[in-house]
Coordinates of N, CA and C in Angstrom, one line a residue:
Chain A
X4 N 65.0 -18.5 58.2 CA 64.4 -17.9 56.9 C 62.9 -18.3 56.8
X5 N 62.1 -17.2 56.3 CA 60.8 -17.6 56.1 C 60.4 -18.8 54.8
X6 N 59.2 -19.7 55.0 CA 58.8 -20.6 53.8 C 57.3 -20.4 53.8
X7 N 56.8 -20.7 53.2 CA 55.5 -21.1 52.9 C 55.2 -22.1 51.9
X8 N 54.0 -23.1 52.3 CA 53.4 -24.3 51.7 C 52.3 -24.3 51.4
X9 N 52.1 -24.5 50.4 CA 50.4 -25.0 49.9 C 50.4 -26.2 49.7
X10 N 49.8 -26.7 50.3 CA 50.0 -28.4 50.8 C 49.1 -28.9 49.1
X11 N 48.1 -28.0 48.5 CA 47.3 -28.6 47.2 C 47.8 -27.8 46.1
X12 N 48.5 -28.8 45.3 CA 49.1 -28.7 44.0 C 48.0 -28.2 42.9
X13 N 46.4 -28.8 43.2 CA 45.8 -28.6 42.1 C 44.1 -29.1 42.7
X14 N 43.2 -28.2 43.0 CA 42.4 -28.3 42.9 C 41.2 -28.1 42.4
X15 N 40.3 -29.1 42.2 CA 38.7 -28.5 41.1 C 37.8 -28.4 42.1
X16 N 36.7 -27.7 41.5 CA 35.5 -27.4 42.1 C 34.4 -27.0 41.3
X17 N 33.3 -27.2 41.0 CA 32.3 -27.1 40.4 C 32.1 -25.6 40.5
X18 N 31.5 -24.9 39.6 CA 31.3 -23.3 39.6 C 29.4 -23.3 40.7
X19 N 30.3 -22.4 41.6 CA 28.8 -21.9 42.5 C 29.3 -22.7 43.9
X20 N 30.3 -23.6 43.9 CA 30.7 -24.4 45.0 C 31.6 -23.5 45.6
X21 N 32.2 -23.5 47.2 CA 32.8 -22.9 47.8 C 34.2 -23.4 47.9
X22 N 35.3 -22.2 48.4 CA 36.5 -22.6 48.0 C 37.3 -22.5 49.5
X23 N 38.2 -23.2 49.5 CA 39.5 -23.0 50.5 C 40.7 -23.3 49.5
X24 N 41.3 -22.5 49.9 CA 43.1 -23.2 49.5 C 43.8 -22.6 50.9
X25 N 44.6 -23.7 50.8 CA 45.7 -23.5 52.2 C 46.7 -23.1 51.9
X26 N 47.3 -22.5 53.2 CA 48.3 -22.1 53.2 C 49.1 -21.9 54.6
X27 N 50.2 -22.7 54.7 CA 51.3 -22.5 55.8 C 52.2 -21.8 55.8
X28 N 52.8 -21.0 56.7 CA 54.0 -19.9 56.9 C 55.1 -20.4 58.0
X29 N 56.3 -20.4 57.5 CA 56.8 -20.4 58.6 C 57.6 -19.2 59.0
X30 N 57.6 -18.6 59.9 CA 58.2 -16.9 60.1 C 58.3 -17.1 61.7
X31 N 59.6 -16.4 62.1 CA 59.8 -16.2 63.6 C 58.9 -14.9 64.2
X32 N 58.5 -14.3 63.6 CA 58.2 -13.0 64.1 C 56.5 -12.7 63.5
X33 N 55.7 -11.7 63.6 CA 54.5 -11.4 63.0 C 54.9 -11.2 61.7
X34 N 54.2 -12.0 60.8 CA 54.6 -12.0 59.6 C 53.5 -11.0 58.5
X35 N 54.1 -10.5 57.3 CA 53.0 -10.1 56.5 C 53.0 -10.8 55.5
X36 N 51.4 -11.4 55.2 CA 51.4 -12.3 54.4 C 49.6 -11.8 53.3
X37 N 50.7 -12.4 51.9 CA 49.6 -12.5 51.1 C 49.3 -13.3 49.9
X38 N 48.3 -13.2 49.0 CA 47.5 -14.3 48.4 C 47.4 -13.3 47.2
X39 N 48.0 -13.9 46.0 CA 48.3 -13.3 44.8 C 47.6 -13.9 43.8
X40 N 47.1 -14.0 42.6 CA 46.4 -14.9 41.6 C 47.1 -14.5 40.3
X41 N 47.3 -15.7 39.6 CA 48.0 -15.6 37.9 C 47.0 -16.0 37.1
X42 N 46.3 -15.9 36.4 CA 45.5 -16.1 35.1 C 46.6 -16.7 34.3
X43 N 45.8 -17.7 33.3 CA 47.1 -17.9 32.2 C 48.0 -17.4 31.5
X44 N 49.1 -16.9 31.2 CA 50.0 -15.9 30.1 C 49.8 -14.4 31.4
X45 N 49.1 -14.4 32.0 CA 49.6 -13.2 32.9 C 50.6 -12.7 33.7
X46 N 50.4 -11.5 34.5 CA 51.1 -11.1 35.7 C 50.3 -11.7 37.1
X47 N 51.2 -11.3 38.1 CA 50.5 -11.4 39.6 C 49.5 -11.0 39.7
X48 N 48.4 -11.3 40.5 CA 47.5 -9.9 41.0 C 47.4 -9.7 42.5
X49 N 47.5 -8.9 43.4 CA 47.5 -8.9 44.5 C 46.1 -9.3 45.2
X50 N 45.3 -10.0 45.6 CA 43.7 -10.9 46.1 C 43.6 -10.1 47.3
X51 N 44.5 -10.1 48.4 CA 44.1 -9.4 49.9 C 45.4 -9.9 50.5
X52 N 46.0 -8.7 51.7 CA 47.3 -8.8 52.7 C 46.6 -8.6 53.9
X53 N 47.7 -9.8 54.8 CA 46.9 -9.1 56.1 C 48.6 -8.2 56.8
X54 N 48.6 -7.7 57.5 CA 50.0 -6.8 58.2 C 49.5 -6.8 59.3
X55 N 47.8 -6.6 60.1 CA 48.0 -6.7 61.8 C 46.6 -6.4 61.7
X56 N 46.0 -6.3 62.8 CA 44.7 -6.5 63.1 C 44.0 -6.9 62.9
X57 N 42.5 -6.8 62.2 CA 42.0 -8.2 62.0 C 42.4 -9.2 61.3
X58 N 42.0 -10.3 62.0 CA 42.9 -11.6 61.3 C 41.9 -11.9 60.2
X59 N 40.7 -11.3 59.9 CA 40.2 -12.1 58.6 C 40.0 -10.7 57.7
X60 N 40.7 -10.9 56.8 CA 40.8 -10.0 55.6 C 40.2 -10.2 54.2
X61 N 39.5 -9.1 53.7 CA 38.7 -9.3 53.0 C 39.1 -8.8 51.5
X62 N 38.8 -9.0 50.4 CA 40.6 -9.0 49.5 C 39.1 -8.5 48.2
X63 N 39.8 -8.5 46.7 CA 39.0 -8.5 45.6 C 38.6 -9.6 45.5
X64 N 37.2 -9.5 44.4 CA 36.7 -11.1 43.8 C 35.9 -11.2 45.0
X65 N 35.7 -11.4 45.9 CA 35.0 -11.4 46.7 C 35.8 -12.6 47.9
X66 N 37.1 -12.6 47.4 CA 38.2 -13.5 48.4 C 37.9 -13.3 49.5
X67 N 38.0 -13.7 50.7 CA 39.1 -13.3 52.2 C 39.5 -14.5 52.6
X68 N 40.4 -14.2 53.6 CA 41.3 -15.1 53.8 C 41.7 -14.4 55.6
X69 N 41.6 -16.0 56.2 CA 41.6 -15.7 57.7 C 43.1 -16.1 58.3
X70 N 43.9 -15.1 59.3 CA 45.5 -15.6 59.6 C 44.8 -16.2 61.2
X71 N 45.4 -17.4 60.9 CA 45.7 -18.2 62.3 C 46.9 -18.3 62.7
X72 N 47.3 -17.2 64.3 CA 48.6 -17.4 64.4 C 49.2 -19.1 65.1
X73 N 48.3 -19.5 65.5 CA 48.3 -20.7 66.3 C 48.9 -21.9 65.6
X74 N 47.7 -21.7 63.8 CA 48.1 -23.0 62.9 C 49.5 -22.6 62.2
X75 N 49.5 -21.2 61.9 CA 50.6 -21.0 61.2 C 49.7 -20.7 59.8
X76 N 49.0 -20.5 59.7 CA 48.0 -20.6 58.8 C 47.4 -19.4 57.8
X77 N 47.4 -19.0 56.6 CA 46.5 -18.0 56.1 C 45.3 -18.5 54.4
X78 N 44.1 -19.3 55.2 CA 43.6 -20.0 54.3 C 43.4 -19.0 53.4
X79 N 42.8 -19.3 52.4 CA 41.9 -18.1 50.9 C 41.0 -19.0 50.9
X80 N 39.7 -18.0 51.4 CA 38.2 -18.9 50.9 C 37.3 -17.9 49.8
X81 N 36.7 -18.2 49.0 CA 35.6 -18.0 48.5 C 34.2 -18.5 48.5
X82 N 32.5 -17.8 48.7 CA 31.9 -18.7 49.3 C 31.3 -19.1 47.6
X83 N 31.3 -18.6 46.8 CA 30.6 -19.3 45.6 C 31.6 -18.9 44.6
X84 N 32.4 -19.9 43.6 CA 33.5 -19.4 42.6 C 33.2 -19.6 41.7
X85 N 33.6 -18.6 40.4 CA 32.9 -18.4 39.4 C 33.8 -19.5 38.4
X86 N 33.1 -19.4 37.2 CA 34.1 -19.9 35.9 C 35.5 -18.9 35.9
X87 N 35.2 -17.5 36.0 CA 36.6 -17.2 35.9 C 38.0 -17.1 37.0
X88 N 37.4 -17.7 37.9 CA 38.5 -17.7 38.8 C 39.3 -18.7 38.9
X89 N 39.5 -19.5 37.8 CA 40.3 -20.7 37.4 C 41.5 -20.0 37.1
X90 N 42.6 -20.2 38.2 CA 44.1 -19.3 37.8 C 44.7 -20.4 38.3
X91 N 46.0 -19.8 38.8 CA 47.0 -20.2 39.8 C 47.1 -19.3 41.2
X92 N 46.7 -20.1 42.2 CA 47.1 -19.1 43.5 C 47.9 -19.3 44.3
X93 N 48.5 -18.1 44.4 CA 49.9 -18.0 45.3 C 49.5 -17.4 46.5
X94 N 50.3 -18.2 47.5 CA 50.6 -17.5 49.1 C 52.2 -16.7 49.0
X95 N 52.1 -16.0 50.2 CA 53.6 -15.4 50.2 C 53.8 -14.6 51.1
X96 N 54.9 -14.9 51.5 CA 55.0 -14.1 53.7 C 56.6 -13.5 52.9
X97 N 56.1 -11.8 53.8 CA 57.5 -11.1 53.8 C 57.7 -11.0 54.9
X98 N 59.6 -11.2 55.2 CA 60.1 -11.2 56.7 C 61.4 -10.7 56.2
X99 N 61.8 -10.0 57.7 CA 63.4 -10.1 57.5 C 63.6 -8.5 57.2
X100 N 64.5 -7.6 57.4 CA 64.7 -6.3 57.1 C 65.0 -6.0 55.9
X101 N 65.4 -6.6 54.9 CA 64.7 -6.7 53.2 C 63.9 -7.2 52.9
X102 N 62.6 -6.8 53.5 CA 61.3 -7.1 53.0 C 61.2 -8.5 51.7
X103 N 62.1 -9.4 51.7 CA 61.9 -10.3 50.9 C 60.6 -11.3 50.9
X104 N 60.0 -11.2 49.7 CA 58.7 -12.3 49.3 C 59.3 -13.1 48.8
X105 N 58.8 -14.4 49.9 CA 58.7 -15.9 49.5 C 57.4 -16.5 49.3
X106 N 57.5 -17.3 48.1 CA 56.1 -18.1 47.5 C 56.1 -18.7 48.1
X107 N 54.8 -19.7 47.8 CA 54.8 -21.3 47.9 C 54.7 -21.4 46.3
X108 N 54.6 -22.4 46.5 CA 54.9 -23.7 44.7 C 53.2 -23.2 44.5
X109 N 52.5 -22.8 44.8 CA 51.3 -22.1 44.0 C 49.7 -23.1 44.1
X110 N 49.0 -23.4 44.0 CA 47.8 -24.1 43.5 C 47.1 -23.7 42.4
X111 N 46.9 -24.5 41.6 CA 46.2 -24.4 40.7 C 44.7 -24.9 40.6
X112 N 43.5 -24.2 40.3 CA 42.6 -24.0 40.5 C 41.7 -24.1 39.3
X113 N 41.2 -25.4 39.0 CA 40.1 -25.2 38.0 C 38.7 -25.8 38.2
X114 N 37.6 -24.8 37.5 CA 36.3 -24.6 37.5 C 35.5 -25.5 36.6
X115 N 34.9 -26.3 37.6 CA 33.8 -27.3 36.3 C 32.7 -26.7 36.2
X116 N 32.1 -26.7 34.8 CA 30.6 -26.0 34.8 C 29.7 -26.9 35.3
Chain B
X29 N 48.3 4.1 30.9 CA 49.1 4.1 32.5 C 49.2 3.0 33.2
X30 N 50.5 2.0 32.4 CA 50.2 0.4 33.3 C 51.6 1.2 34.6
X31 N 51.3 0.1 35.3 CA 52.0 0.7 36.6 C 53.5 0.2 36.5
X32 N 53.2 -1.1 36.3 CA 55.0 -1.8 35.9 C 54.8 -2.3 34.8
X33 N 55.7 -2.0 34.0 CA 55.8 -2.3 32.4 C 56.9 -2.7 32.2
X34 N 57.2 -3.8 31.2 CA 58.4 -4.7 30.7 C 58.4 -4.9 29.3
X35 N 59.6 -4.9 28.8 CA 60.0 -5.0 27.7 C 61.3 -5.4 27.4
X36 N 61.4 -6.8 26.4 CA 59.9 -7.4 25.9 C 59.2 -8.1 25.8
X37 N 58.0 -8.8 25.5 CA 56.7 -9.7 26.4 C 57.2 -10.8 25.9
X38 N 58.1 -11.0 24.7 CA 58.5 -12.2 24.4 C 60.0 -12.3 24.0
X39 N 60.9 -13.5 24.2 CA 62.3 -13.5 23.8 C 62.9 -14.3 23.1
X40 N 62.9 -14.7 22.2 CA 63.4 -16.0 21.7 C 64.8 -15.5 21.2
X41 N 66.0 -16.4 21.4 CA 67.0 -16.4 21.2 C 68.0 -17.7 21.2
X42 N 69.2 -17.9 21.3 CA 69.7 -18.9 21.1 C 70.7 -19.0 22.0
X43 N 71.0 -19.9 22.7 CA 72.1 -20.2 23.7 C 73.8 -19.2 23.0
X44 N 74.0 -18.6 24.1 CA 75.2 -18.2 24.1 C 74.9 -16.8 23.5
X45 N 73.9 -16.2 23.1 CA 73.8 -14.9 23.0 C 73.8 -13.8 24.6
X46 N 73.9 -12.6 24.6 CA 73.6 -12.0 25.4 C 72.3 -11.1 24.9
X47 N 71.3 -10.6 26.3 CA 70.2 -10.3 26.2 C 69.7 -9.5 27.1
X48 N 68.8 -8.3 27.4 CA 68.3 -7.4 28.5 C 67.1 -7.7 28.6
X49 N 66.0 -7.2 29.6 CA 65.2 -7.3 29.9 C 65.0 -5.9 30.3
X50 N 63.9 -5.2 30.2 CA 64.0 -3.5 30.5 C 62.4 -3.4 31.7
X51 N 62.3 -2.9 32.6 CA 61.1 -2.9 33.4 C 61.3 -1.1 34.3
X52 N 60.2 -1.1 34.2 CA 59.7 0.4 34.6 C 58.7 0.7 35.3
X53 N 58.4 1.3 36.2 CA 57.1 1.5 37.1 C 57.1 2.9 37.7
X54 N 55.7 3.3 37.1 CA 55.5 4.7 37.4 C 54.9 4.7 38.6
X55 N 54.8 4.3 39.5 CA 54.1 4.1 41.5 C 54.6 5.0 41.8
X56 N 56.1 5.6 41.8 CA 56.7 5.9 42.9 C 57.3 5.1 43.6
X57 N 57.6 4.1 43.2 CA 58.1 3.0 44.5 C 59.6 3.3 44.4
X58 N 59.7 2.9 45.6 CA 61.4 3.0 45.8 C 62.2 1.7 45.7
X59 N 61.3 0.8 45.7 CA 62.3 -0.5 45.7 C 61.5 -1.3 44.8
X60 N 62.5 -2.3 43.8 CA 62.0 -3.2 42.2 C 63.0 -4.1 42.2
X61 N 62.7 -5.5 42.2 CA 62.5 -6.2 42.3 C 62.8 -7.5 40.7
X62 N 63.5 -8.4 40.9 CA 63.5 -9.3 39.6 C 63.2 -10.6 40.2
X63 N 61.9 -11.5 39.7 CA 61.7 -12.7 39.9 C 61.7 -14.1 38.9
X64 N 62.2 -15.0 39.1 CA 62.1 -16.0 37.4 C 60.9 -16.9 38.1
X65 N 60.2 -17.3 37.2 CA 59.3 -18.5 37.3 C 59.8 -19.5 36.3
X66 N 59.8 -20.5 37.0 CA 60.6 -21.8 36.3 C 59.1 -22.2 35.4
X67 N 59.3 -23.7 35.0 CA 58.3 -24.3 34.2 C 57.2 -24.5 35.2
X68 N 57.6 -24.8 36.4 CA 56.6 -25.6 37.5 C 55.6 -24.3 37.7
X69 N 56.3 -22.9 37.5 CA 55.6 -21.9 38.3 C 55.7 -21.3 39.4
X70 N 57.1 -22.0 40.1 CA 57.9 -21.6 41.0 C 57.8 -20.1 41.0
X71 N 57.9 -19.8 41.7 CA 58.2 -17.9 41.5 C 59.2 -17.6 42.4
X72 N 60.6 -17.6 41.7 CA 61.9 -17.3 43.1 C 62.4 -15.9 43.2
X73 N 62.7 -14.7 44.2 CA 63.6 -13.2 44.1 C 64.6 -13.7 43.7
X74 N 65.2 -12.9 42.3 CA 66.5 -13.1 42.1 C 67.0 -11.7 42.4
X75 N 66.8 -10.8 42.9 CA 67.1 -9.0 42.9 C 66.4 -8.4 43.6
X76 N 66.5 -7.5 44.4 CA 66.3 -6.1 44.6 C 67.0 -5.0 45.0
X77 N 66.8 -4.0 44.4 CA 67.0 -2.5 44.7 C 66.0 -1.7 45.4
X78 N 66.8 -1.0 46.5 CA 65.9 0.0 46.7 C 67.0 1.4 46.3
X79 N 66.1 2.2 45.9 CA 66.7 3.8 45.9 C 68.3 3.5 44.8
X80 N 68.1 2.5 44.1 CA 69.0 2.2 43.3 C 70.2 1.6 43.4
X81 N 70.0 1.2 45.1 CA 71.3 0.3 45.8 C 70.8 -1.0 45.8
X82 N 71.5 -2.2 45.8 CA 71.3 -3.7 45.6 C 71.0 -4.3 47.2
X83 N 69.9 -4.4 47.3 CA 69.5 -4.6 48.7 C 69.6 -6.7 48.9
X84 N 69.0 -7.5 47.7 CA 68.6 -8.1 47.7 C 69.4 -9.2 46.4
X85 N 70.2 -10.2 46.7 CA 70.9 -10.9 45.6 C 71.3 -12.2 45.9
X86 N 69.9 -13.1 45.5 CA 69.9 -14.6 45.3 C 71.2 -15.1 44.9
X87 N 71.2 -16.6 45.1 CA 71.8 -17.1 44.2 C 71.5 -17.2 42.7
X88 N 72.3 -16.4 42.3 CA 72.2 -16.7 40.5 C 73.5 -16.5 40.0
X89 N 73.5 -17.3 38.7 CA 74.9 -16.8 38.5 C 75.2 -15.6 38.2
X90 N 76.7 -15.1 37.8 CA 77.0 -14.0 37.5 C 76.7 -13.4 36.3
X91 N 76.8 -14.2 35.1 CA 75.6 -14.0 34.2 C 74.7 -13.0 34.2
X92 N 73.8 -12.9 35.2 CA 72.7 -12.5 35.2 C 73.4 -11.2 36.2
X93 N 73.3 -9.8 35.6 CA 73.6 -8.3 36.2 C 72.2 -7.6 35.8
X94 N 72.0 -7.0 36.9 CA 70.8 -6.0 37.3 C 71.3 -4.8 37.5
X95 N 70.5 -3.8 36.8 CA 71.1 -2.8 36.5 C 70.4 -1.6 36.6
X96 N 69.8 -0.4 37.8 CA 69.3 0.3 38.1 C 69.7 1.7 37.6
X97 N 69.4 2.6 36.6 CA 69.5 4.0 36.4 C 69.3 4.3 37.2
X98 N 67.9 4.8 37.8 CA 67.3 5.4 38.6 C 66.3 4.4 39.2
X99 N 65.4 5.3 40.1 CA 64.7 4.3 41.5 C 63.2 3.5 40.4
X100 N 63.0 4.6 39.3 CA 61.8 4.0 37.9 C 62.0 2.9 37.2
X101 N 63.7 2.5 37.2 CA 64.1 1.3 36.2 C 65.0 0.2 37.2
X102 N 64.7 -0.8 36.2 CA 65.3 -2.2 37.1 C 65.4 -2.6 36.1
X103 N 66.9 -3.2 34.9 CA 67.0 -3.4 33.9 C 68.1 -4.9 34.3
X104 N 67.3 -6.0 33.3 CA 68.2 -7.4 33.7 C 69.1 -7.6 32.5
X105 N 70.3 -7.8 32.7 CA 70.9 -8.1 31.5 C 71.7 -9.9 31.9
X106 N 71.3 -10.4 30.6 CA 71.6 -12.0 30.9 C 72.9 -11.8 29.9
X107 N 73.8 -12.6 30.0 CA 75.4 -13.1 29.6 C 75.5 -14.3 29.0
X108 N 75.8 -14.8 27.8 CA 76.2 -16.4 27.6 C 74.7 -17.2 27.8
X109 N 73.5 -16.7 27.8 CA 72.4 -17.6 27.9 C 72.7 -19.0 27.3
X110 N 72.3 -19.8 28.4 CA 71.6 -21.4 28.2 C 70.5 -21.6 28.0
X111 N 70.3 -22.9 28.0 CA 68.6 -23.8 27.4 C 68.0 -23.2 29.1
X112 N 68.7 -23.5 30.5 CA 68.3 -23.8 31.6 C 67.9 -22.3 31.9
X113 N 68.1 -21.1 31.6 CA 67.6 -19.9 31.4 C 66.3 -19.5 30.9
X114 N 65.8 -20.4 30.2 CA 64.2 -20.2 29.6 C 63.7 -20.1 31.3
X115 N 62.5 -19.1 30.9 CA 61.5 -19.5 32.1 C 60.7 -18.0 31.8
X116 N 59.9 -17.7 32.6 CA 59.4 -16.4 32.7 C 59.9 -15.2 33.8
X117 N 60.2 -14.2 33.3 CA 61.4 -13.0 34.4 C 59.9 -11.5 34.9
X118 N 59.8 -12.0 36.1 CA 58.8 -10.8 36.4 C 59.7 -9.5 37.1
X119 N 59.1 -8.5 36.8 CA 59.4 -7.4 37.7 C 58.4 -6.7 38.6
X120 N 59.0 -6.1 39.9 CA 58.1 -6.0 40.4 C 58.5 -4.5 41.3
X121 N 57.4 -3.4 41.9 CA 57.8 -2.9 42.7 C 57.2 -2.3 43.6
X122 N 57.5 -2.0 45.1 CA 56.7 -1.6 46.0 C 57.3 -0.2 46.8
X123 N 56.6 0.0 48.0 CA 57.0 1.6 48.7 C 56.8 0.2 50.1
X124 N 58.2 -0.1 50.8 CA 58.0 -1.3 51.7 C 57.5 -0.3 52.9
X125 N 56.9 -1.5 53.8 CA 56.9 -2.6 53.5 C 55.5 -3.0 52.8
X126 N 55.2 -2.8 52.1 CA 53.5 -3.0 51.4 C 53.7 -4.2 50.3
X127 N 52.9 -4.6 50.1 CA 52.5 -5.4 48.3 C 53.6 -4.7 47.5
X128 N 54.0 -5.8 46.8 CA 54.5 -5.7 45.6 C 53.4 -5.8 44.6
X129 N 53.8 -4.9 43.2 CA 52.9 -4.6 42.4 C 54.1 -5.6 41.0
X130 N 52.9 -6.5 40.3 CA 54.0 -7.0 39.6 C 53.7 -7.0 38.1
X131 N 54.7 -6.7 37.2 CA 54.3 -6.5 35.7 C 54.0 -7.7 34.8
X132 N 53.7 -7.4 33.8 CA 53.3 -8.7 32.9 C 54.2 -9.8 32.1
X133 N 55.4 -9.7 32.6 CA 56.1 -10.9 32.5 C 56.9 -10.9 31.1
X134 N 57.7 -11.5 31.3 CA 58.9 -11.6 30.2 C 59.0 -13.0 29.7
X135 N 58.6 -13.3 28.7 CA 58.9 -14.9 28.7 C 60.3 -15.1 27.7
X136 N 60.9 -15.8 28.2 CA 62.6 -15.8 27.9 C 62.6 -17.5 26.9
X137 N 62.8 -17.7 25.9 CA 62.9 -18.8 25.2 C 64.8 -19.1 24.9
X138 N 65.1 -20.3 25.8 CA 66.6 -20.1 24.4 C 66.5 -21.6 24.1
X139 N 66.9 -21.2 22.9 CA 66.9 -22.7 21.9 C 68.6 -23.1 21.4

């Protein structure tokens, strides 16, 4: 069965500073995997998926996020983050012939002015 | 024109009532989806349908029946609700294998 981890429960960063959040997959096969964002009291929003060819994908907000099949890996970087991109972000790999999405436990992301 | 719509955005009720959840999505998509988010923010699949067949059925209890008219609706109906039932109930739906597109959330209170 597929999992995914975001090893950072909660990280800050000063607004205009650059971002990573991680993220691990575990999946037997080519996986499709993506990077969702919650704002407070909201819904999902879909940020960027990768499904096959290039491994660095370039998403809204000015996200992308690169798949390393090696690490097991599909980071989310931003090179300068604003005050409003203080959410929660989710990773999430679909595998399996019912296309089932699995999270990770999410990161949470807040912006110092 | 929201794409997946739920109703309704808030629940308060009391243990041992029963209760629905109604979600709708004008995409086109063939397959919809029910997810709870605990307190942590967990986000786990408890459901999916495609084409109005049950493709997809976590562990949850029996309680909890999903209930598809047609391929537009994905209707949750909860039984006997508990305190451990509170959380937030997304719906979601896609044309696979692609993104799921996900609605604005149902937040479920029982007291």
């Amino acid at each position: 069965a597929q999992s995914v981890t975001q090893p950072d429960i909660h990280i800050t960063v000063s607004e205009g500073a650059s971002l990573e959040l991680r993220c691990n997959y575990s999946y037997g096969a080519t996986p499709y995997l993506f990077w969702y964002v919650q704002s407070p009291g909201q819904g999902l929003q879909l940020l960027l998926k990768y499904f096959s060819g290039d491994t660095l994908v370039q998403g809204i907000k000015g996200f992308e996020a690169e798949f390393k099949r090696s690490q097991s890996s599909f980071n989310l970087r931003k090179p300068s983050v604003h005050w409003s991109d203080a959410a929660e972000y989710f990773c999430a790999v679909v595998g399996g012939s019912n296309y089932k999405l699995t999270f990770g436990k999410g990161t949470l992301l807040t912006v110092n002015p | 024109d929201t794409a997946v719509s739920q109703t309704p955005k808030y629940l308060v009720t009391q243990m041992g009532n029963d209760k629905s959840i109604k979600c709708e999505q004008n995409l086109g998509h063939d397959t919809m989806y029910w997810y709870k988010q605990d307190s942590k923010k967990f986000l786990k699949i408890m459901f999916s349908y495609n084409n109005k067949e049950l493709i997809i059925n976590e562990t949850v209890p029996n309680r909890f029946s999903p209930k598809s008219p047609d391929k537009a609706h994905l209707n949750l109906h909860i039984n006997s609700l508990e305190l451990g039932d509170s959380a937030v109930y997304f719906c979601a739906s896609s044309q696979e294998p692609s993104e799921q597109y996900f609605g604005p959330g149902t937040r479920l209170t029982v007291t």
